[in-house]
């Protein structure tokens, strides 16, 4: 049966080639090659083709697209232009160059005109395949169900809702698991059982009460403490300012209701604190701005029983909205020092071991606007092994109440952090406030003289991108003491050879011939052996510098004694995130955090704007001390010729006792895989599978145990969205 319309008639399950119907609408230079394919160069932010047909009839369609481009990933879209002036509908389709992509289209009313936007940036591409297939409702429902199931998403029965959920999966931040479903289905399975041996540890809850804290919030927080499974605790109500008679009477009512609640004024604190703090007493900061989960103290007790060396403990938290519903969870990483220096991701609710806090100075700590930050930094100075003694509980133990955000908190954090660095002997470290992103930027000092940096750039022909890379480094880099070593892997193009020869005029550029089959690890190891610098920079030839101080930023971090590999913030050509740190375990291997987010987005918990530690960073732009590179054996030439060599290298560096770091303050474009291409042949895919298996075997990446990533976040995507039981194991501490 055919569907007739005044546009085109598409029989069910018939493959219909749309390429002959493509007509440039805006931002396009199009032509046809000898194979009949449409070729175009874009010149607009959102280039568009019109489909040369009046309209399409009502129903379901499957579209298949295969593009070849100089951009690795394309953010394509099909635009349904409704009749009658109604708003157009954008149906997105992320496309990887050289790979077939499919999605459903729904013409809900019929009469819609169809447009095709193959990219959102200037690029070259060739359309090899653009097929439309009319499909049945049964096929469409099943296709939507399969896609949602694979992503552990809810599959609504209602067609319109199922379509909305399906369409959302094609958006970078869409198609996420409901936190309500997670709270209902997943969280209850991870609570520990009540310990039989109770009453062995006493908790003192320090509750500072500021003028901005409402009595209702105080009441709610105290009620949540009273409801705890574990009962050996004491609350110290600590007013921080002059309080009125009415407030004082209400606080006394709390004290009268339970003898474990004590009201302590600053004037009497110094005379009573010795009797309140004992050698076995743990102090929990607990301002009246959250409700404690019913098993909060039980979880803390479990951890203390299992990890008696724990000195500081923190946990995940979420927000209670105006309706009292839980939302916006903060699933935190394990101890991440550089993230903590960028923003206080740990929060106000922290457990301290006995004698870790100076009890006689507690009231003085509260005089700072950023007292929670100050408490933690004071304790941090006393820890001998912070990585071992600071423990994270990946459970939501605190439900934040909506409060007033202070505009002076971040400047106060700046002062507190600067004082911390001064106290530990790092007086040259500068701390700035990045107001637009609500984070701190820590600037580490260089040595008296800039150390020599050897930038290694493997290449094989592809002159345009190599020239762009070299020119951007020479013209935009403010750091002066560097050498560029171009590792020429069998270039044969005469223009490329002439260009390489012309670089001899630069005293800081060397061209080395590497005459062997392509092996990324071996080429870079060869480059390191012939380098003079104390710092090694691994740079892809498809990198383009954006921020002039990129090398200064990366080198100052690499010079820190506890830092290993340093990575940069990389963008695709259209400004979307290509690399913002590597999470081990994504896709059972490793993946780039926040991939495809837009350039100015802040990311999950503001992490796109924060310098922080990651398990790995990409070698497309990686800086590391030469002594570290050589001590771990460099890149593995045998097991990781092309893929995952950077992940393996970073994990070896991490295993050697260094922290790997990613900084958002070194920005570049990464025109990914232009020079080498993608793994789209049987030989390349077989090699990729071998290297993937080597990574799994060596580092157990399929277990998804990355300390800098919550076990409750997805391991099937790279967007920090919530995972729904994708991992059956979530440790109680890490």
XYZ file of C-alpha atoms in Angstrom:
734
model
C 0.000 0.000 0.000
C 1.309 3.451 -0.910
C 0.761 6.665 0.941
C -0.169 9.415 -1.483
C 0.549 13.064 -1.006
C 1.288 16.040 -3.186
C 4.963 15.749 -2.197
C 6.580 12.322 -2.420
C 5.015 8.901 -1.954
C 7.048 6.458 0.113
C 5.846 2.812 0.282
C 6.292 1.030 3.602
C 9.772 -0.535 4.087
C 11.006 0.955 0.812
C 14.432 2.586 0.881
C 14.216 6.086 -0.558
C 17.418 7.978 -1.469
C 17.096 11.629 -0.453
C 20.367 12.864 -1.948
C 18.888 13.779 -5.346
C 16.308 15.900 -3.477
C 18.868 17.927 -1.494
C 18.907 21.645 -2.279
C 21.290 24.051 -0.477
C 19.248 26.363 1.734
C 21.877 28.345 3.661
C 25.585 28.267 4.445
C 26.522 25.689 1.808
C 28.758 25.251 -1.202
C 27.565 22.012 -2.762
C 28.438 19.944 -5.807
C 28.329 16.415 -7.163
C 31.325 14.167 -7.772
C 31.691 11.342 -10.279
C 29.966 8.886 -7.953
C 26.937 11.096 -7.657
C 27.588 11.994 -4.019
C 26.809 15.447 -2.715
C 29.944 17.310 -1.629
C 29.819 20.541 0.292
C 31.749 23.019 2.302
C 29.868 24.892 4.982
C 30.196 28.606 5.491
C 27.558 29.155 8.134
C 27.064 28.298 11.794
C 24.069 26.123 10.953
C 24.219 25.065 7.290
C 20.997 23.568 5.943
C 19.690 21.548 3.038
C 16.051 21.647 2.047
C 14.480 18.387 0.896
C 13.044 19.237 -2.509
C 9.520 18.015 -1.866
C 6.397 19.874 -0.867
C 5.807 17.813 2.266
C 5.810 14.309 3.720
C 2.741 12.330 4.669
C 1.852 11.481 8.254
C 3.654 8.499 9.821
C 6.911 6.999 11.022
C 10.200 7.039 9.122
C 13.690 5.712 9.753
C 16.528 7.845 8.431
C 20.015 6.472 7.750
C 23.007 8.791 7.340
C 26.642 8.114 6.433
C 28.949 11.138 6.156
C 32.661 11.586 5.646
C 34.067 14.773 7.139
C 37.193 16.515 8.361
C 35.455 16.644 11.743
C 35.325 13.402 13.732
C 31.890 14.048 15.199
C 29.062 16.043 13.661
C 26.058 17.421 15.487
C 23.501 16.881 12.710
C 19.770 17.605 12.875
C 16.611 17.042 10.875
C 14.267 20.016 11.025
C 10.528 19.552 10.632
C 8.989 22.800 9.449
C 5.285 22.739 10.301
C 2.610 24.395 8.205
C 0.660 27.362 9.495
C 3.644 29.126 11.015
C 3.998 26.653 13.883
C 7.381 26.361 15.553
C 9.841 24.075 13.794
C 11.043 20.883 15.462
C 14.742 19.975 15.615
C 15.449 16.232 15.760
C 19.139 15.816 16.564
C 21.378 13.009 15.317
C 25.005 12.834 16.529
C 27.109 11.405 13.703
C 30.634 10.032 13.669
C 32.481 10.512 10.394
C 32.600 7.286 8.386
C 29.977 5.437 10.439
C 26.320 4.806 9.733
C 23.847 6.562 12.042
C 20.109 5.959 12.302
C 17.111 7.425 14.060
C 13.333 7.596 13.820
C 11.446 10.612 12.500
C 7.784 11.158 13.331
C 5.600 13.297 11.127
C 2.808 13.606 13.647
C 0.281 15.481 11.516
C 1.589 15.208 7.992
C 2.341 18.148 5.744
C 5.656 18.940 7.466
C 8.522 20.071 5.297
C 11.877 18.437 6.002
C 15.278 20.134 6.213
C 18.673 18.566 6.925
C 21.471 20.310 8.840
C 24.534 18.034 8.641
C 26.740 20.046 11.033
C 26.784 23.024 13.351
C 30.189 24.392 12.339
C 32.318 25.136 9.313
C 33.653 21.902 7.862
C 34.076 19.793 4.743
C 31.951 16.702 4.242
C 30.704 14.220 1.697
C 27.285 12.573 1.970
C 27.684 8.914 1.065
C 24.320 7.731 2.285
C 21.045 9.531 3.082
C 18.151 7.080 3.067
C 14.578 7.454 4.290
C 12.518 4.349 5.055
C 8.798 4.419 5.812
C 8.188 2.073 8.779
C 5.173 0.769 10.636
C 3.975 1.891 14.056
C 4.856 -1.521 15.509
C 8.433 -1.225 14.213
C 8.754 2.323 15.581
C 7.457 1.383 19.051
C 9.840 -1.563 19.232
C 12.804 0.535 18.064
C 12.111 3.157 20.717
C 11.717 0.494 23.405
C 15.045 -1.122 22.477
C 16.962 2.151 22.583
C 15.502 3.182 25.939
C 16.116 -0.259 27.448
C 19.759 -0.251 26.386
C 20.189 3.022 28.249
C 18.368 1.798 31.350
C 15.644 4.385 30.825
C 11.944 4.174 31.529
C 9.826 2.954 28.584
C 6.418 4.694 28.734
C 3.406 2.899 27.297
C 1.898 6.086 25.885
C 3.225 6.700 22.399
C 3.806 10.457 22.786
C 5.742 9.965 26.042
C 7.807 7.135 24.584
C 8.665 9.307 21.590
C 9.692 12.212 23.855
C 11.979 9.943 25.903
C 13.459 8.427 22.742
C 14.101 11.822 21.152
C 15.792 13.061 24.339
C 18.437 10.327 24.077
C 19.933 12.098 21.047
C 20.594 15.291 23.021
C 23.897 15.614 24.940
C 22.219 16.138 28.301
C 18.901 14.467 27.534
C 17.498 11.011 28.138
C 18.594 10.744 31.723
C 17.483 8.330 34.413
C 14.980 9.827 36.843
C 16.474 10.537 40.268
C 13.078 9.648 41.718
C 13.404 6.164 40.190
C 16.942 5.866 41.534
C 15.821 6.800 45.059
C 12.970 4.311 44.865
C 14.661 1.328 43.214
C 18.395 1.541 43.730
C 19.249 3.428 46.903
C 17.449 1.052 49.341
C 19.548 -1.887 48.145
C 22.792 -0.209 49.189
C 22.084 0.730 52.801
C 24.153 -1.222 55.370
C 22.442 -3.297 58.017
C 22.396 -2.038 61.604
C 25.443 -3.134 63.569
C 24.830 -5.514 66.442
C 27.674 -4.084 68.523
C 26.386 -0.563 69.109
C 27.242 2.218 71.533
C 30.989 1.956 70.984
C 31.569 5.328 69.323
C 30.186 8.663 70.424
C 29.346 11.385 67.918
C 29.227 15.049 68.852
C 27.269 17.045 66.305
C 28.497 20.636 66.138
C 25.551 22.770 65.034
C 26.573 26.388 64.412
C 23.496 28.613 64.255
C 23.826 31.774 62.213
C 21.391 34.668 62.085
C 20.210 33.532 58.644
C 19.245 30.046 59.915
C 15.529 29.736 60.575
C 14.207 28.026 63.679
C 12.212 25.714 61.456
C 15.422 24.499 59.823
C 16.977 23.968 63.253
C 13.921 21.984 64.284
C 14.024 19.835 61.125
C 17.716 19.069 61.462
C 17.374 18.121 65.126
C 14.378 15.910 64.317
C 16.429 14.047 61.707
C 19.112 13.419 64.343
C 16.520 12.149 66.798
C 15.321 9.701 64.150
C 18.750 8.083 63.712
C 19.106 4.322 64.086
C 22.254 4.888 66.110
C 21.584 6.648 69.413
C 24.933 7.483 71.007
C 25.283 11.121 70.057
C 25.201 14.630 71.475
C 24.234 17.907 69.789
C 25.991 21.142 70.656
C 23.896 24.157 69.627
C 26.415 26.937 69.021
C 24.957 30.411 68.306
C 27.459 32.441 66.304
C 26.097 35.899 67.045
C 23.884 37.817 69.404
C 20.522 36.073 69.524
C 17.210 37.491 70.612
C 15.146 36.368 73.564
C 12.575 34.572 71.395
C 15.223 32.557 69.557
C 16.968 31.785 72.857
C 13.734 30.488 74.372
C 13.150 28.217 71.390
C 16.675 26.848 71.577
C 16.169 26.165 75.295
C 13.019 24.247 74.399
C 15.151 21.924 72.231
C 17.527 21.443 75.149
C 14.704 20.675 77.573
C 13.217 18.087 75.227
C 16.333 15.861 75.170
C 19.287 15.758 77.574
C 21.634 14.944 74.667
C 21.153 18.465 73.306
C 23.269 21.243 74.835
C 23.196 24.975 74.201
C 26.678 26.492 74.434
C 27.299 30.211 74.239
C 30.747 31.436 73.243
C 31.201 33.109 76.608
C 31.109 29.752 78.433
C 32.520 27.531 75.694
C 36.162 27.638 76.819
C 35.232 26.536 80.315
C 33.135 23.550 79.252
C 34.739 22.218 76.062
C 37.295 19.940 77.859
C 34.423 17.936 79.350
C 32.679 17.610 76.001
C 35.528 16.265 73.864
C 36.997 12.910 74.784
C 39.584 10.683 73.121
C 36.875 8.485 71.577
C 34.574 11.321 70.469
C 34.086 12.086 66.771
C 32.955 15.568 65.756
C 30.410 15.905 62.948
C 29.840 19.349 61.463
C 26.075 19.598 61.157
C 24.716 23.093 60.427
C 20.903 23.369 60.418
C 20.691 23.369 56.643
C 19.968 19.713 55.938
C 18.174 16.599 57.125
C 20.250 13.566 57.990
C 19.260 10.321 56.287
C 17.997 7.806 58.854
C 21.132 5.644 58.509
C 23.712 8.446 58.459
C 25.315 7.632 61.808
C 25.045 3.901 61.107
C 26.992 4.341 57.859
C 29.623 6.406 59.634
C 29.938 3.725 62.321
C 30.326 0.982 59.689
C 33.180 2.872 58.065
C 34.922 3.592 61.365
C 34.722 -0.083 62.304
C 36.202 -1.163 58.975
C 38.700 1.685 58.521
C 39.926 2.754 61.963
C 42.658 4.833 60.291
C 40.009 7.167 58.785
C 40.522 10.710 60.061
C 38.089 12.697 57.883
C 34.881 11.333 56.353
C 32.452 12.984 53.952
C 29.457 11.737 51.957
C 27.124 12.497 49.063
C 24.126 14.794 49.429
C 21.094 16.083 47.548
C 18.541 18.903 47.750
C 15.013 19.015 49.127
C 12.854 21.194 46.896
C 9.964 23.354 48.081
C 7.633 20.351 47.889
C 9.958 18.335 50.103
C 11.030 16.053 47.230
C 14.635 14.993 46.792
C 16.431 16.311 43.699
C 19.799 17.517 42.322
C 22.113 14.927 43.910
C 25.821 15.620 44.343
C 27.504 12.266 43.728
C 31.024 13.213 44.729
C 34.397 11.758 43.799
C 36.773 10.245 46.326
C 39.420 12.564 47.755
C 40.324 14.903 44.892
C 42.734 17.538 46.247
C 42.928 19.788 43.203
C 39.158 19.805 42.773
C 38.870 20.810 46.438
C 41.298 23.680 45.839
C 39.009 24.833 42.994
C 35.764 24.583 44.946
C 34.542 23.099 48.202
C 32.913 20.031 46.671
C 32.975 18.253 50.049
C 30.456 20.597 51.668
C 29.530 21.462 55.234
C 28.878 17.981 56.612
C 32.211 16.448 57.619
C 33.201 13.950 60.310
C 36.512 14.529 62.097
C 38.418 11.989 64.178
C 39.112 12.655 67.856
C 41.722 15.321 68.583
C 41.943 16.314 64.915
C 40.213 19.625 65.575
C 41.616 22.158 67.998
C 38.620 22.226 70.317
C 39.667 25.501 71.912
C 39.688 27.193 68.485
C 36.390 25.921 67.112
C 34.512 29.159 67.770
C 37.335 31.089 66.103
C 36.933 28.915 63.005
C 33.257 29.833 62.813
C 34.152 33.515 62.533
C 35.091 32.923 58.874
C 32.366 33.046 56.235
C 33.943 29.915 54.708
C 34.242 28.111 58.028
C 33.548 24.685 56.483
C 36.449 25.179 54.074
C 38.632 26.390 56.946
C 37.798 23.377 59.154
C 38.822 20.957 56.424
C 42.045 22.753 55.516
C 43.073 22.972 59.190
C 42.556 19.210 59.504
C 44.330 18.556 56.203
C 47.539 20.077 57.552
C 47.623 17.449 60.328
C 47.146 14.397 58.123
C 50.201 12.290 57.294
C 48.583 10.381 54.405
C 45.494 12.272 53.165
C 44.816 9.812 50.327
C 44.391 7.050 52.911
C 42.988 9.012 55.851
C 40.296 10.983 53.983
C 37.390 8.650 53.257
C 34.383 9.193 51.027
C 31.085 7.394 51.621
C 29.252 7.115 48.268
C 25.805 7.306 49.832
C 23.387 10.238 50.109
C 23.569 10.930 53.845
C 22.404 14.565 53.854
C 19.379 16.207 52.240
C 20.056 19.931 51.932
C 17.358 22.433 52.771
C 17.011 25.366 50.411
C 18.925 28.308 51.812
C 20.366 31.695 50.944
C 23.551 31.709 48.874
C 26.143 34.113 50.246
C 27.964 36.359 47.774
C 30.940 36.635 50.121
C 31.526 32.886 50.482
C 33.860 32.493 47.491
C 36.095 35.485 48.363
C 36.289 34.076 51.887
C 37.358 30.705 50.445
C 40.036 32.542 48.483
C 41.473 34.072 51.663
C 41.299 30.792 53.563
C 43.024 28.842 50.785
C 45.740 31.461 50.366
C 46.442 31.301 54.124
C 46.638 27.506 53.867
C 49.273 27.675 51.125
C 51.236 30.259 53.105
C 51.158 28.021 56.186
C 52.526 24.989 54.309
C 55.352 27.003 52.745
C 53.843 27.672 49.287
C 53.854 31.465 49.544
C 54.276 32.026 45.806
C 51.027 30.238 44.982
C 48.323 32.673 43.875
C 44.590 32.151 44.341
C 42.057 33.990 42.188
C 38.276 34.010 42.041
C 36.718 33.068 38.694
C 33.474 34.921 39.388
C 31.658 33.838 36.239
C 31.915 30.183 37.184
C 31.851 30.291 41.002
C 35.210 28.560 41.345
C 38.750 29.369 42.442
C 41.781 29.284 40.190
C 45.081 28.316 41.785
C 48.173 29.536 39.940
C 51.325 27.626 40.810
C 54.733 29.304 40.397
C 57.424 28.488 37.862
C 61.028 27.953 38.839
C 63.459 30.872 38.587
C 64.063 29.908 34.960
C 61.581 28.321 32.618
C 62.519 24.640 32.205
C 62.968 23.443 28.635
C 59.859 21.701 27.303
C 60.135 19.231 24.420
C 56.911 19.179 22.386
C 56.701 15.919 20.397
C 54.453 16.001 17.334
C 54.123 12.767 15.306
C 52.900 13.330 11.735
C 52.566 11.779 8.321
C 51.748 14.142 5.486
C 48.417 15.974 6.112
C 50.193 19.283 5.572
C 47.236 21.647 6.257
C 46.631 20.425 9.801
C 50.346 20.128 10.593
C 50.966 23.688 9.420
C 47.989 24.898 11.479
C 49.310 23.102 14.563
C 52.867 24.436 14.262
C 51.729 27.967 13.438
C 49.326 28.097 16.386
C 52.077 27.012 18.783
C 54.608 29.493 17.426
C 52.207 32.426 17.213
C 50.050 31.966 20.330
C 52.318 30.486 22.999
C 53.622 32.945 25.594
C 55.920 30.366 27.237
C 59.252 30.779 25.434
C 61.616 27.964 26.477
C 60.398 25.071 24.364
C 61.570 22.974 21.455
C 59.319 21.351 18.847
C 60.336 17.890 17.673
C 58.364 16.807 14.609
C 58.424 13.019 14.285
C 57.968 12.400 10.580
C 56.480 8.945 10.075
C 57.148 8.282 6.354
C 55.680 11.427 4.791
C 55.841 11.241 0.989
C 53.870 14.283 -0.178
C 56.325 16.690 -1.875
C 54.596 19.738 -0.359
C 54.874 18.238 3.117
C 58.555 17.456 2.617
C 59.218 20.997 1.407
C 57.402 22.410 4.443
C 59.379 20.217 6.839
C 62.571 21.326 5.144
C 61.571 24.983 5.470
C 61.295 24.616 9.253
C 65.075 24.416 9.531
C 65.103 28.202 9.796
C 63.630 27.898 13.305
C 66.279 27.198 15.923
C 63.779 25.511 18.244
C 62.248 23.121 15.680
C 63.770 19.740 14.820
C 62.456 17.217 12.294
C 63.307 13.571 13.015
C 62.614 10.811 10.524
C 60.900 7.717 11.967
C 60.994 5.184 9.143
C 58.808 2.339 10.437
C 55.115 1.338 10.369
C 52.802 3.589 12.397
C 52.992 2.859 16.119
C 52.009 5.883 18.191
C 53.704 4.576 21.333
C 56.964 3.716 19.586
C 57.103 7.049 17.752
C 56.741 9.054 20.965
C 59.223 6.878 22.856
C 61.675 7.532 20.027
C 60.993 11.252 20.369
C 61.592 11.216 24.132
C 64.945 9.481 23.621
C 66.004 12.326 21.313
C 64.602 15.179 23.415
C 66.559 17.643 25.542
C 63.819 19.009 27.775
C 63.139 18.196 31.412
C 59.443 18.361 30.534
C 57.844 16.265 27.791
C 54.765 17.432 25.896
C 52.896 14.886 23.771
C 51.028 16.851 21.098
C 48.872 15.531 18.259
C 49.346 17.154 14.870
C 45.620 17.989 14.775
C 45.848 20.291 17.817
C 45.265 24.045 17.487
C 46.204 26.374 20.353
C 43.532 28.714 21.765
C 44.776 30.098 25.092
C 48.227 31.778 24.882
C 49.282 30.713 28.397
C 48.386 27.040 27.838
C 51.954 25.772 28.215
C 52.711 27.914 31.248
C 49.552 26.566 32.912
C 50.418 22.939 32.189
C 54.113 23.184 33.046
C 53.526 24.822 36.441
C 51.339 21.873 37.397
C 53.764 19.313 35.954
C 56.556 20.766 38.129
C 54.634 19.993 41.329
C 56.287 17.029 43.040
C 53.045 15.100 43.552
C 51.631 15.619 40.034
C 52.213 13.238 37.123
C 50.435 13.754 33.796
C 48.727 17.071 33.022
C 45.954 17.311 30.412
C 44.224 20.206 28.659
C 40.653 21.189 27.796
C 40.066 20.218 24.173
C 37.218 21.169 21.847
C 35.876 19.903 18.573
C 35.850 22.441 15.770
C 32.273 23.471 16.628
C 33.169 24.298 20.240
C 31.794 21.192 21.915
C 33.912 19.387 24.518
C 36.180 16.672 23.146
C 38.295 16.091 26.260
C 37.843 17.187 29.852
C 39.568 14.321 31.626
C 39.308 10.545 31.247
C 37.099 8.327 33.427
C 38.212 4.708 33.662
C 35.346 2.237 33.299
C 33.109 4.123 30.882
C 31.987 1.653 28.230
C 33.907 -0.980 30.257
C 37.112 0.675 29.016
C 37.635 4.441 29.409
C 35.873 7.539 28.146
C 36.132 11.319 28.057
C 34.223 13.132 30.790
C 31.524 15.608 29.672
C 32.017 14.750 25.994
C 29.886 16.866 23.619
C 28.978 19.443 26.274
C 29.122 22.971 24.934
C 32.164 25.086 25.564
C 30.713 27.436 28.188
C 28.713 24.870 30.154
C 29.773 24.379 33.768
C 29.223 20.625 33.807
C 28.300 18.315 36.652
C 29.041 19.991 40.009
C 30.878 22.773 38.079
C 33.589 20.258 37.179
C 34.073 21.579 33.636
C 35.399 24.802 35.165
C 37.614 23.270 37.855
C 41.210 22.126 37.861
C 41.012 18.597 39.245
C 42.502 15.140 39.403
C 41.507 12.378 36.999
C 42.742 8.829 36.621
C 43.906 9.659 33.095
C 44.104 12.407 30.488
C 44.454 12.168 26.724
C 47.859 12.189 25.043
C 46.499 14.493 22.346
C 47.904 17.201 24.626
C 49.749 15.837 27.652
C 52.618 17.291 29.674
C 54.733 15.255 32.103
C 58.218 15.384 33.619
C 60.709 13.376 31.590
C 61.975 11.553 34.666
C 58.450 10.241 35.351
C 57.977 9.246 31.706
C 61.147 7.201 31.746
C 60.626 5.726 35.225
C 57.345 4.025 34.218
C 58.733 2.775 30.907
C 57.050 5.311 28.611
C 54.212 4.287 26.311
C 53.657 0.552 25.807
C 54.755 -0.183 22.228
C 53.793 -3.852 22.322
C 50.230 -3.840 23.651
C 49.018 -0.318 22.774
C 50.235 0.665 19.330
C 47.433 3.159 18.655
C 44.544 3.105 21.145
C 44.527 3.403 24.948
C 48.290 3.963 25.215
C 47.641 7.250 27.029
C 45.203 5.629 29.476
C 47.666 2.828 30.204
C 50.506 5.330 30.627
C 48.507 7.554 33.004
C 47.463 4.571 35.106
C 51.107 3.510 35.389
C 51.970 7.023 36.542
C 49.105 6.937 39.042
C 50.263 3.526 40.285
C 53.730 5.013 40.816
C 52.222 7.403 43.370
C 51.530 10.561 41.338
C 48.216 12.334 40.794
C 47.187 13.023 37.213
C 45.577 16.407 36.647
C 43.307 18.123 34.138
C 43.114 21.906 33.831
C 40.375 23.911 32.084
C 42.740 26.866 31.773
C 44.715 25.343 28.879
C 42.303 25.394 25.928
C 42.795 23.984 22.436
C 40.921 22.650 19.458
C 41.437 18.973 18.722
C 40.418 18.139 15.172
C 40.307 14.494 16.238
C 41.488 11.664 13.970
C 41.891 13.812 10.871
C 45.409 12.591 10.221
C 45.055 8.909 11.031
C 41.383 8.362 10.280
C 39.008 6.148 12.235
C 39.007 2.416 12.873
C 36.673 1.448 10.039
C 38.543 -1.478 8.439
C 38.638 -5.102 9.660
C 42.357 -4.813 10.381
C 41.991 -1.604 12.405
C 39.043 -2.943 14.359
C 40.861 -6.192 15.145
C 43.795 -4.154 16.421
C 41.440 -1.962 18.477
C 39.824 -5.062 20.015
C 43.239 -6.441 20.984
C 44.240 -3.198 22.643
C 40.882 -2.911 24.414
C 41.301 -6.418 25.803
C 44.821 -5.558 26.974
C 43.465 -2.538 28.857
C 40.709 -4.601 30.500
C 43.098 -7.363 31.476
C 45.796 -5.095 32.876
C 43.638 -2.566 34.712
C 40.241 -4.308 35.218
C 38.459 -1.375 33.601
C 35.245 -3.378 33.235
C 34.792 -3.134 37.025
C 34.247 0.628 36.763
C 36.196 1.523 39.909
C 37.406 5.030 39.197
C 37.974 6.966 42.459
C 37.271 10.279 40.721
C 33.846 9.173 39.477
C 30.814 8.074 41.473
C 29.733 4.423 41.116
C 26.149 5.708 40.865
C 26.777 7.736 37.705
C 26.361 6.140 34.292
C 29.049 3.898 32.828
C 27.413 3.710 29.397
C 27.648 7.402 28.510
C 30.123 10.244 29.018
C 27.778 12.930 30.330
C 27.791 12.399 34.142
C 24.135 11.383 34.030
C 22.684 9.079 36.660
C 23.136 5.347 36.208
C 20.306 2.969 37.028
C 21.831 -0.179 38.482
C 24.491 -0.347 35.780
C 26.930 -1.504 38.427
C 25.792 -3.954 41.064
C 28.693 -3.122 43.381
C 29.052 0.237 45.083
C 31.482 0.197 48.021
C 30.422 1.794 51.281
C 33.711 3.666 51.440
C 36.625 4.544 49.186
